[in-house]
Amino acid sequence: MSASSSGAPGPGEPGLDAASLAAAADTLAAGGLVAFPTETVYGLGARADVDAAVAGIYAAKGRPSDHPLIVHVASPAEAVAFAADWPPLAQRLAEAFWPGPMTVIVPRRAGLAEAAAGGQSSVGLRCPDHPVALALLRAAAERGVAGVAAPSANRFGRVSPTSAAHVREEFGPGLMVLDGGDCEVGIESAIIDCTRPWPVLLRPGALDRDRLAQVLGCALRDRDEAAPRASGTLTAHYAPRAKVRLMTAEQLRVAAQVMPPSALDKVAVYSRVALPPGVALGARRSMPADPQACAHELFAALRELDASGADLIWVETPPELPAWEGVLDRLQRAAAA
Ligand code: TXA
Ligand code: MG
């Protein structure tokens, strides 16, 4: 079912109408699945406070059930309720960035969101900045739902969806999808582990580490052996069907010139640099020079180039700057698959 097909959106609320919203909240309350937009990517939601409902997410995604999910809430107060301890690090981040594209990992209150947390003693919490997501979370809360567990609405290991159409490509017409248009940010939230005395950046997002560090008053450490499992942090993730290769501008130019034309036909390129005229690629898309603009379109671009029928997607390596870290991370994982 497509909730977007019935009724008109409310003012300032893309794709949101009261009937669709109520139907979606009812579905969540009954333990069903609803895909919904957030400012980062679309999420595949189920109520976090019922383990059997959460099991539906793992089954639909084909995701191992020990990979923890993020619990989404409409307010910081609802987030704190899931925590056994609410560290000052988490408080500072929540105050500065919620609602927004940032997830904190904190110690989990025993007995809560066990399945959503993949059995771990910590829990990931996020307050998303999207009118549809927030309205859905509030409507669900009115129906007694405490938190909505939601991974990205794609099958395990695939490219995350940034439009309702992407979600339908992943799961077909059987899933209820709230259509909120294209996601503004385009890559998943930054994840910060706050369970240790120092902050650890488990997954870079659109909020770069300099901004996070400014708020925290200290640098973020990188993930190490002690960090909790995170499927978005598996080396090979975000994989298109075609093989992705990260290349410098120079490597791209040379490769395009030495590759026989018949083989170039099966190559798609995503680059800032222009290729010499006369190079007949299977497909090409120019990469925005601005990191936020690139993040916004990244997953749609990968899907589009993949759909061109190319066997290879050559991607120009983004600049090694903090603002590009989230995009670079997704591309490296896509290339590792
Ligand atoms: O932007 C986002 O974060 C999107 C939207 C839908 O909110 N969600 C998302 O969820 O990207 P997912 O499941 O695709 O990625 C969540 C990441 C995974 O890498 C997961 O392992 C990690 O968060 N995670 C969740 N809870 C965790 C925990 N307790 N400890 C460590 N990692 C955790
Ligand atoms: Mg994901």
mmCIF file of C-alpha atoms and ligand atoms in Angstrom:
data_model
loop_
_atom_site.group_PDB
_atom_site.id
_atom_site.type_symbol
_atom_site.label_atom_id
_atom_site.label_comp_id
_atom_site.label_asym_id
_atom_site.label_seq_id
_atom_site.Cartn_x
_atom_site.Cartn_y
_atom_site.Cartn_z
ATOM 1 C CA MET A 1 0.000 0.000 0.000
ATOM 2 C CA SER A 2 1.175 3.489 -0.733
ATOM 3 C CA ALA A 3 -0.058 5.897 1.865
ATOM 4 C CA SER A 4 0.792 8.777 -0.454
ATOM 5 C CA SER A 5 -1.969 7.844 -2.855
ATOM 6 C CA SER A 6 -4.801 8.859 -0.561
ATOM 7 C CA GLY A 7 -5.598 12.384 0.557
ATOM 8 C CA ALA A 8 -3.667 15.626 0.269
ATOM 9 C CA PRO A 9 -0.558 16.506 2.225
ATOM 10 C CA GLY A 10 -1.010 18.959 5.076
ATOM 11 C CA PRO A 11 0.611 22.387 4.917
ATOM 12 C CA GLY A 12 4.384 22.131 5.177
ATOM 13 C CA GLU A 13 4.118 18.385 5.504
ATOM 14 C CA PRO A 14 5.266 16.608 2.363
ATOM 15 C CA GLY A 15 3.218 13.501 1.652
ATOM 16 C CA LEU A 16 1.566 13.662 5.016
ATOM 17 C CA ASP A 17 -2.179 13.417 5.395
ATOM 18 C CA ALA A 18 -4.132 12.570 8.515
ATOM 19 C CA ALA A 19 -5.658 9.326 7.216
ATOM 20 C CA SER A 20 -2.349 7.863 6.011
ATOM 21 C CA LEU A 21 -0.647 8.881 9.201
ATOM 22 C CA ALA A 22 -3.344 7.290 11.360
ATOM 23 C CA ALA A 23 -3.225 4.095 9.280
ATOM 24 C CA ALA A 24 0.549 3.954 9.626
ATOM 25 C CA ALA A 25 0.447 4.561 13.376
ATOM 26 C CA ASP A 26 -2.250 1.886 13.735
ATOM 27 C CA THR A 27 -0.070 -0.535 11.774
ATOM 28 C CA LEU A 28 2.907 0.154 14.035
ATOM 29 C CA ALA A 29 0.756 -0.200 17.158
ATOM 30 C CA ALA A 30 -0.498 -3.571 15.870
ATOM 31 C CA GLY A 31 3.091 -4.772 15.462
ATOM 32 C CA GLY A 32 3.335 -4.264 11.687
ATOM 33 C CA LEU A 33 5.979 -2.639 9.501
ATOM 34 C CA VAL A 34 5.853 0.881 8.052
ATOM 35 C CA ALA A 35 8.501 2.531 5.898
ATOM 36 C CA PHE A 36 8.814 6.249 6.549
ATOM 37 C CA PRO A 37 10.995 9.168 5.465
ATOM 38 C CA THR A 38 13.593 10.764 7.679
ATOM 39 C CA GLU A 39 15.976 13.583 6.817
ATOM 40 C CA THR A 40 18.771 11.012 6.255
ATOM 41 C CA VAL A 41 17.288 7.965 4.501
ATOM 42 C CA TYR A 42 13.978 6.067 4.614
ATOM 43 C CA GLY A 43 13.551 3.807 7.620
ATOM 44 C CA LEU A 44 11.764 0.460 7.917
ATOM 45 C CA GLY A 45 9.956 0.840 11.226
ATOM 46 C CA ALA A 46 8.406 -1.445 13.820
ATOM 47 C CA ARG A 47 7.532 -0.775 17.444
ATOM 48 C CA ALA A 48 10.714 -1.100 19.491
ATOM 49 C CA ASP A 49 8.901 -2.159 22.651
ATOM 50 C CA VAL A 50 7.578 -5.452 21.222
ATOM 51 C CA ASP A 51 10.273 -7.968 20.303
ATOM 52 C CA ALA A 52 7.981 -9.865 17.908
ATOM 53 C CA ALA A 53 7.337 -6.666 15.948
ATOM 54 C CA VAL A 54 11.070 -6.014 15.686
ATOM 55 C CA ALA A 55 11.567 -9.580 14.439
ATOM 56 C CA GLY A 56 9.527 -8.555 11.398
ATOM 57 C CA ILE A 57 12.218 -6.038 10.454
ATOM 58 C CA TYR A 58 15.018 -8.583 10.607
ATOM 59 C CA ALA A 59 12.966 -11.011 8.514
ATOM 60 C CA ALA A 60 12.015 -8.431 5.868
ATOM 61 C CA LYS A 61 15.558 -7.103 5.513
ATOM 62 C CA GLY A 62 17.283 -10.474 5.707
ATOM 63 C CA ARG A 63 19.436 -8.948 8.420
ATOM 64 C CA PRO A 64 21.111 -11.073 11.107
ATOM 65 C CA SER A 65 19.127 -10.624 14.316
ATOM 66 C CA ASP A 66 22.189 -9.781 16.401
ATOM 67 C CA HIS A 67 22.783 -6.575 14.427
ATOM 68 C CA PRO A 68 21.300 -3.794 16.551
ATOM 69 C CA LEU A 69 18.791 -1.271 15.211
ATOM 70 C CA ILE A 70 18.369 2.407 16.010
ATOM 71 C CA VAL A 71 15.329 3.297 18.142
ATOM 72 C CA HIS A 72 13.633 6.468 16.909
ATOM 73 C CA VAL A 73 11.793 8.790 19.278
ATOM 74 C CA ALA A 74 10.063 12.171 18.955
ATOM 75 C CA SER A 75 11.842 13.835 21.877
ATOM 76 C CA PRO A 76 15.019 13.593 23.963
ATOM 77 C CA ALA A 77 12.939 12.730 27.048
ATOM 78 C CA GLU A 78 11.642 9.600 25.308
ATOM 79 C CA ALA A 79 15.213 8.661 24.442
ATOM 80 C CA VAL A 80 16.405 8.980 28.024
ATOM 81 C CA ALA A 81 13.742 6.464 29.064
ATOM 82 C CA PHE A 82 15.635 3.736 27.150
ATOM 83 C CA ALA A 83 18.947 4.479 28.850
ATOM 84 C CA ALA A 84 20.278 2.831 31.990
ATOM 85 C CA ASP A 85 22.578 5.803 32.229
ATOM 86 C CA TRP A 86 22.468 9.043 30.240
ATOM 87 C CA PRO A 87 26.096 10.174 29.907
ATOM 88 C CA PRO A 88 26.963 13.892 29.661
ATOM 89 C CA LEU A 89 28.386 13.155 26.188
ATOM 90 C CA ALA A 90 24.949 12.019 25.021
ATOM 91 C CA GLN A 91 23.274 14.986 26.656
ATOM 92 C CA ARG A 92 25.537 17.468 24.879
ATOM 93 C CA LEU A 93 25.018 15.799 21.509
ATOM 94 C CA ALA A 94 21.251 15.563 21.937
ATOM 95 C CA GLU A 95 20.977 19.212 22.942
ATOM 96 C CA ALA A 96 23.012 20.363 19.969
ATOM 97 C CA PHE A 97 21.799 18.071 17.216
ATOM 98 C CA TRP A 98 18.316 16.674 17.958
ATOM 99 C CA PRO A 99 16.119 16.524 16.101
ATOM 100 C CA GLY A 100 18.759 15.750 13.504
ATOM 101 C CA PRO A 101 21.016 13.269 11.692
ATOM 102 C CA MET A 102 22.836 11.968 14.773
ATOM 103 C CA THR A 103 22.513 8.736 16.747
ATOM 104 C CA VAL A 104 23.893 8.140 20.233
ATOM 105 C CA ILE A 105 24.770 4.731 21.647
ATOM 106 C CA VAL A 106 24.171 4.614 25.399
ATOM 107 C CA PRO A 107 23.850 1.876 28.044
ATOM 108 C CA ARG A 108 20.440 0.218 27.649
ATOM 109 C CA ARG A 109 17.914 -0.010 30.465
ATOM 110 C CA ALA A 110 17.533 -3.728 31.185
ATOM 111 C CA GLY A 111 14.317 -5.252 29.868
ATOM 112 C CA LEU A 112 13.719 -2.538 27.252
ATOM 113 C CA ALA A 113 14.106 -2.872 23.480
ATOM 114 C CA GLU A 114 15.989 -6.158 23.830
ATOM 115 C CA ALA A 115 15.390 -7.336 20.251
ATOM 116 C CA ALA A 116 15.885 -3.874 18.747
ATOM 117 C CA ALA A 117 19.265 -3.697 20.457
ATOM 118 C CA GLY A 118 20.206 -7.076 18.981
ATOM 119 C CA GLY A 119 20.660 -8.339 22.519
ATOM 120 C CA GLN A 120 23.447 -5.852 23.290
ATOM 121 C CA SER A 121 23.642 -4.027 26.596
ATOM 122 C CA SER A 122 23.622 -0.698 24.746
ATOM 123 C CA VAL A 123 20.972 0.960 22.608
ATOM 124 C CA GLY A 124 21.127 3.351 19.649
ATOM 125 C CA LEU A 125 18.754 6.339 19.886
ATOM 126 C CA ARG A 126 17.832 9.044 17.419
ATOM 127 C CA CYS A 127 15.339 11.856 17.182
ATOM 128 C CA PRO A 128 14.920 12.436 13.408
ATOM 129 C CA ASP A 129 14.349 15.841 11.859
ATOM 130 C CA HIS A 130 11.540 15.204 9.413
ATOM 131 C CA PRO A 131 7.911 16.303 9.777
ATOM 132 C CA VAL A 132 6.528 12.949 8.618
ATOM 133 C CA ALA A 133 8.815 10.926 10.880
ATOM 134 C CA LEU A 134 8.057 13.112 13.880
ATOM 135 C CA ALA A 135 4.310 13.084 13.232
ATOM 136 C CA LEU A 136 4.401 9.296 12.890
ATOM 137 C CA LEU A 137 6.410 8.877 16.092
ATOM 138 C CA ARG A 138 3.978 11.113 17.985
ATOM 139 C CA ALA A 139 0.903 9.370 16.595
ATOM 140 C CA ALA A 140 2.415 5.998 17.459
ATOM 141 C CA ALA A 141 3.270 7.208 20.976
ATOM 142 C CA GLU A 142 -0.384 8.250 21.438
ATOM 143 C CA ARG A 143 -1.249 4.630 20.695
ATOM 144 C CA GLY A 144 1.114 3.386 23.396
ATOM 145 C CA VAL A 145 4.150 2.703 21.226
ATOM 146 C CA ALA A 146 7.425 3.452 23.040
ATOM 147 C CA GLY A 147 10.016 4.039 20.315
ATOM 148 C CA VAL A 148 10.171 2.865 16.713
ATOM 149 C CA ALA A 149 13.091 0.675 15.707
ATOM 150 C CA ALA A 150 14.082 1.494 12.150
ATOM 151 C CA PRO A 151 17.060 0.469 10.066
ATOM 152 C CA SER A 152 17.416 1.896 6.591
ATOM 153 C CA ALA A 153 14.595 0.501 4.423
ATOM 154 C CA ASN A 154 16.730 -1.640 2.148
ATOM 155 C CA ARG A 155 17.563 -5.298 2.046
ATOM 156 C CA PHE A 156 20.646 -6.219 4.053
ATOM 157 C CA GLY A 157 23.875 -4.985 2.463
ATOM 158 C CA ARG A 158 22.207 -2.950 -0.287
ATOM 159 C CA VAL A 159 22.159 0.767 -1.027
ATOM 160 C CA SER A 160 20.000 2.764 1.394
ATOM 161 C CA PRO A 161 16.791 4.315 0.008
ATOM 162 C CA THR A 162 16.356 8.070 -0.221
ATOM 163 C CA SER A 163 12.946 8.078 -1.895
ATOM 164 C CA ALA A 164 9.695 6.150 -1.551
ATOM 165 C CA ALA A 165 10.321 4.677 -5.014
ATOM 166 C CA HIS A 166 13.637 3.223 -3.780
ATOM 167 C CA VAL A 167 11.832 1.562 -0.884
ATOM 168 C CA ARG A 168 9.335 -0.011 -3.278
ATOM 169 C CA GLU A 169 12.232 -1.277 -5.429
ATOM 170 C CA GLU A 170 13.547 -3.037 -2.336
ATOM 171 C CA PHE A 171 10.351 -4.492 -0.885
ATOM 172 C CA GLY A 172 7.686 -4.439 -3.607
ATOM 173 C CA PRO A 173 4.130 -3.154 -3.272
ATOM 174 C CA GLY A 174 3.182 -5.108 -0.125
ATOM 175 C CA LEU A 175 4.842 -2.730 2.322
ATOM 176 C CA MET A 176 3.170 0.408 3.684
ATOM 177 C CA VAL A 177 5.332 3.383 2.657
ATOM 178 C CA LEU A 178 4.778 6.957 3.789
ATOM 179 C CA ASP A 179 6.012 9.116 0.931
ATOM 180 C CA GLY A 180 7.824 12.219 2.138
ATOM 181 C CA GLY A 181 9.708 12.942 -1.071
ATOM 182 C CA ASP A 182 13.486 12.823 -1.378
ATOM 183 C CA CYS A 183 15.538 12.765 1.817
ATOM 184 C CA GLU A 184 17.385 16.021 2.413
ATOM 185 C CA VAL A 185 20.636 14.688 3.916
ATOM 186 C CA GLY A 186 20.911 11.521 1.833
ATOM 187 C CA ILE A 187 23.347 9.474 3.935
ATOM 188 C CA GLU A 188 22.639 7.861 7.293
ATOM 189 C CA SER A 189 23.079 9.540 10.652
ATOM 190 C CA ALA A 190 26.434 9.940 12.342
ATOM 191 C CA ILE A 191 26.661 7.350 15.145
ATOM 192 C CA ILE A 192 28.537 8.237 18.324
ATOM 193 C CA ASP A 193 29.257 5.644 20.971
ATOM 194 C CA CYS A 194 28.779 7.334 24.362
ATOM 195 C CA THR A 195 29.176 4.194 26.479
ATOM 196 C CA ARG A 196 32.840 4.836 27.158
ATOM 197 C CA PRO A 197 34.538 7.778 28.889
ATOM 198 C CA TRP A 198 35.452 9.206 25.477
ATOM 199 C CA PRO A 199 33.271 9.592 22.368
ATOM 200 C CA VAL A 200 33.840 7.171 19.490
ATOM 201 C CA LEU A 201 32.620 7.871 15.959
ATOM 202 C CA LEU A 202 31.145 4.531 14.878
ATOM 203 C CA ARG A 203 29.743 5.823 11.590
ATOM 204 C CA PRO A 204 30.436 9.217 9.991
ATOM 205 C CA GLY A 205 27.414 11.088 8.676
ATOM 206 C CA ALA A 206 26.586 14.493 7.319
ATOM 207 C CA LEU A 207 27.488 16.106 10.643
ATOM 208 C CA ASP A 208 31.231 16.074 10.340
ATOM 209 C CA ARG A 209 33.629 15.193 13.137
ATOM 210 C CA ASP A 210 34.751 18.811 13.549
ATOM 211 C CA ARG A 211 31.220 19.939 14.410
ATOM 212 C CA LEU A 212 30.725 16.988 16.739
ATOM 213 C CA ALA A 213 34.051 17.654 18.458
ATOM 214 C CA GLN A 214 33.196 21.319 18.894
ATOM 215 C CA VAL A 215 30.056 20.412 20.817
ATOM 216 C CA LEU A 216 31.737 17.648 22.808
ATOM 217 C CA GLY A 217 34.785 19.716 23.612
ATOM 218 C CA CYS A 218 37.103 16.871 22.614
ATOM 219 C CA ALA A 219 38.126 14.926 19.527
ATOM 220 C CA LEU A 220 36.227 11.786 18.603
ATOM 221 C CA ARG A 221 38.178 8.555 18.547
ATOM 222 C CA ASP A 222 37.850 6.058 15.736
ATOM 223 C CA ARG A 223 36.229 2.679 16.028
ATOM 224 C CA ASP A 224 38.416 -0.063 17.547
ATOM 225 C CA GLU A 225 38.079 -3.729 18.523
ATOM 226 C CA ALA A 226 36.011 -2.899 21.593
ATOM 227 C CA ALA A 227 33.380 -1.048 19.584
ATOM 228 C CA PRO A 228 29.964 -2.690 19.351
ATOM 229 C CA ARG A 229 28.930 -4.366 16.116
ATOM 230 C CA ALA A 230 27.251 -2.173 13.567
ATOM 231 C CA SER A 231 26.122 -3.493 10.212
ATOM 232 C CA GLY A 232 26.506 -0.090 8.560
ATOM 233 C CA THR A 233 30.102 -0.401 9.631
ATOM 234 C CA LEU A 234 30.733 -3.762 7.964
ATOM 235 C CA THR A 235 33.435 -3.317 5.371
ATOM 236 C CA ALA A 236 31.239 -4.347 2.471
ATOM 237 C CA HIS A 237 27.905 -2.551 2.633
ATOM 238 C CA TYR A 238 25.870 -0.172 0.504
ATOM 239 C CA ALA A 239 26.573 -2.368 -2.505
ATOM 240 C CA PRO A 240 25.143 -1.858 -5.965
ATOM 241 C CA ARG A 241 24.993 -4.845 -8.319
ATOM 242 C CA ALA A 242 27.815 -3.461 -10.483
ATOM 243 C CA LYS A 243 31.382 -3.470 -9.165
ATOM 244 C CA VAL A 244 32.333 -0.067 -7.734
ATOM 245 C CA ARG A 245 35.906 1.216 -8.057
ATOM 246 C CA LEU A 246 37.230 4.371 -6.405
ATOM 247 C CA MET A 247 39.763 6.180 -8.584
ATOM 248 C CA THR A 248 41.647 9.465 -8.707
ATOM 249 C CA ALA A 249 40.885 11.905 -11.519
ATOM 250 C CA GLU A 250 44.136 10.897 -13.208
ATOM 251 C CA GLN A 251 43.389 7.160 -12.934
ATOM 252 C CA LEU A 252 39.966 7.835 -14.451
ATOM 253 C CA ARG A 253 41.400 9.690 -17.439
ATOM 254 C CA VAL A 254 43.983 6.995 -18.128
ATOM 255 C CA ALA A 255 41.534 4.120 -17.691
ATOM 256 C CA ALA A 256 39.015 5.757 -20.025
ATOM 257 C CA GLN A 257 41.701 6.103 -22.668
ATOM 258 C CA VAL A 258 43.182 2.588 -22.510
ATOM 259 C CA MET A 259 39.867 0.710 -22.170
ATOM 260 C CA PRO A 260 38.589 -0.627 -25.524
ATOM 261 C CA PRO A 261 35.365 1.164 -26.621
ATOM 262 C CA SER A 262 33.347 -2.054 -26.493
ATOM 263 C CA ALA A 263 34.245 -2.478 -22.808
ATOM 264 C CA LEU A 264 33.685 1.210 -21.994
ATOM 265 C CA ASP A 265 30.097 0.662 -22.973
ATOM 266 C CA LYS A 266 29.723 -1.354 -19.764
ATOM 267 C CA VAL A 267 31.307 1.341 -17.586
ATOM 268 C CA ALA A 268 29.414 4.032 -15.698
ATOM 269 C CA VAL A 269 31.307 7.005 -14.263
ATOM 270 C CA TYR A 270 30.487 9.281 -11.329
ATOM 271 C CA SER A 271 33.080 12.036 -11.213
ATOM 272 C CA ARG A 272 33.780 15.718 -10.685
ATOM 273 C CA VAL A 273 36.409 15.697 -13.405
ATOM 274 C CA ALA A 274 35.231 15.723 -17.032
ATOM 275 C CA LEU A 275 36.472 12.920 -19.275
ATOM 276 C CA PRO A 276 38.029 13.617 -22.685
ATOM 277 C CA PRO A 277 35.478 14.138 -25.445
ATOM 278 C CA GLY A 278 34.864 11.047 -27.524
ATOM 279 C CA VAL A 279 34.985 8.651 -24.576
ATOM 280 C CA ALA A 280 31.712 6.740 -25.027
ATOM 281 C CA LEU A 281 30.702 5.508 -21.576
ATOM 282 C CA GLY A 282 27.715 3.347 -20.734
ATOM 283 C CA ALA A 283 26.551 6.116 -18.401
ATOM 284 C CA ARG A 284 27.936 9.180 -16.684
ATOM 285 C CA ARG A 285 26.820 11.440 -13.916
ATOM 286 C CA SER A 286 28.741 14.405 -12.596
ATOM 287 C CA MET A 287 29.520 14.442 -8.891
ATOM 288 C CA PRO A 288 28.614 17.688 -7.096
ATOM 289 C CA ALA A 289 31.581 19.716 -5.853
ATOM 290 C CA ASP A 290 29.798 20.362 -2.572
ATOM 291 C CA PRO A 291 29.878 17.480 -0.030
ATOM 292 C CA GLN A 292 26.326 18.038 1.222
ATOM 293 C CA ALA A 293 24.950 18.163 -2.301
ATOM 294 C CA CYS A 294 26.851 14.964 -3.047
ATOM 295 C CA ALA A 295 25.550 13.196 0.080
ATOM 296 C CA HIS A 296 22.028 14.271 -0.839
ATOM 297 C CA GLU A 297 22.142 12.512 -4.211
ATOM 298 C CA LEU A 298 24.740 9.789 -3.540
ATOM 299 C CA PHE A 299 22.517 6.732 -3.135
ATOM 300 C CA ALA A 300 20.150 7.805 -5.930
ATOM 301 C CA ALA A 301 23.191 8.283 -8.179
ATOM 302 C CA LEU A 302 24.533 4.813 -7.357
ATOM 303 C CA ARG A 303 21.119 3.284 -8.010
ATOM 304 C CA GLU A 304 20.791 5.149 -11.315
ATOM 305 C CA LEU A 305 24.252 4.156 -12.546
ATOM 306 C CA ASP A 306 23.631 0.568 -11.446
ATOM 307 C CA ALA A 307 20.341 0.528 -13.367
ATOM 308 C CA SER A 308 22.153 1.659 -16.533
ATOM 309 C CA GLY A 309 23.274 -1.950 -16.932
ATOM 310 C CA ALA A 310 26.939 -1.152 -16.360
ATOM 311 C CA ASP A 311 29.190 -3.897 -14.982
ATOM 312 C CA LEU A 312 31.590 -1.356 -13.502
ATOM 313 C CA ILE A 313 30.973 1.950 -11.742
ATOM 314 C CA TRP A 314 34.074 4.121 -11.622
ATOM 315 C CA VAL A 315 33.807 6.752 -8.926
ATOM 316 C CA GLU A 316 36.178 9.652 -8.459
ATOM 317 C CA THR A 317 37.534 9.589 -4.911
ATOM 318 C CA PRO A 318 36.164 12.545 -2.924
ATOM 319 C CA PRO A 319 38.584 15.032 -1.344
ATOM 320 C CA GLU A 320 40.104 13.851 1.948
ATOM 321 C CA LEU A 321 38.444 16.532 4.039
ATOM 322 C CA PRO A 322 36.287 16.144 7.172
ATOM 323 C CA ALA A 323 33.215 17.410 5.312
ATOM 324 C CA TRP A 324 33.520 14.518 2.846
ATOM 325 C CA GLU A 325 34.065 11.759 5.421
ATOM 326 C CA GLY A 326 30.497 10.447 5.338
ATOM 327 C CA VAL A 327 30.392 10.236 1.543
ATOM 328 C CA LEU A 328 33.867 8.688 1.357
ATOM 329 C CA ASP A 329 32.893 6.086 3.960
ATOM 330 C CA ARG A 330 29.814 4.975 1.957
ATOM 331 C CA LEU A 331 31.811 4.841 -1.280
ATOM 332 C CA GLN A 332 34.624 2.813 0.285
ATOM 333 C CA ARG A 333 32.123 0.276 1.583
ATOM 334 C CA ALA A 334 30.354 0.111 -1.783
ATOM 335 C CA ALA A 335 33.737 -0.485 -3.419
ATOM 336 C CA ALA A 336 34.663 -3.217 -0.912
ATOM 337 C CA ALA A 337 31.650 -5.371 -1.762
HETATM 338 O O1 TXA B 1 20.030 7.748 9.495
HETATM 339 C C1 TXA B 1 19.872 6.661 10.044
HETATM 340 O O2 TXA B 1 20.528 6.321 11.046
HETATM 341 C C2 TXA B 1 18.857 5.704 9.429
HETATM 342 C C3 TXA B 1 17.460 6.315 9.560
HETATM 343 C C4 TXA B 1 16.376 5.375 9.133
HETATM 344 O O3 TXA B 1 17.267 6.759 10.873
HETATM 345 N N1 TXA B 1 18.914 4.422 10.060
HETATM 346 C C5 TXA B 1 19.919 3.566 9.827
HETATM 347 O O4 TXA B 1 19.768 2.352 10.458
HETATM 348 O O5 TXA B 1 20.882 3.824 9.139
HETATM 349 P P1 TXA B 1 20.646 1.074 10.091
HETATM 350 O O6 TXA B 1 20.095 -0.034 10.925
HETATM 351 O O7 TXA B 1 20.699 0.847 8.657
HETATM 352 O O8 TXA B 1 22.010 1.447 10.692
HETATM 353 C C6 TXA B 1 22.081 1.599 12.068
HETATM 354 C C7 TXA B 1 23.464 1.389 12.540
HETATM 355 C C8 TXA B 1 23.910 -0.011 12.293
HETATM 356 O O9 TXA B 1 25.227 0.023 11.816
HETATM 357 C C9 TXA B 1 23.798 -0.612 13.666
HETATM 358 O O10 TXA B 1 24.598 -1.727 13.810
HETATM 359 C C10 TXA B 1 24.175 0.554 14.554
HETATM 360 O O11 TXA B 1 23.502 1.605 13.949
HETATM 361 N N2 TXA B 1 23.686 0.413 15.903
HETATM 362 C C11 TXA B 1 22.439 0.457 16.373
HETATM 363 N N3 TXA B 1 22.385 0.202 17.677
HETATM 364 C C12 TXA B 1 23.649 0.005 18.067
HETATM 365 C C13 TXA B 1 24.265 -0.337 19.307
HETATM 366 N N4 TXA B 1 23.587 -0.532 20.410
HETATM 367 N N5 TXA B 1 25.598 -0.463 19.320
HETATM 368 C C14 TXA B 1 26.311 -0.261 18.196
HETATM 369 N N6 TXA B 1 25.795 0.016 17.003
HETATM 370 C C15 TXA B 1 24.481 0.143 16.933
HETATM 371 MG MG MG B 2 21.428 0.414 6.740
#
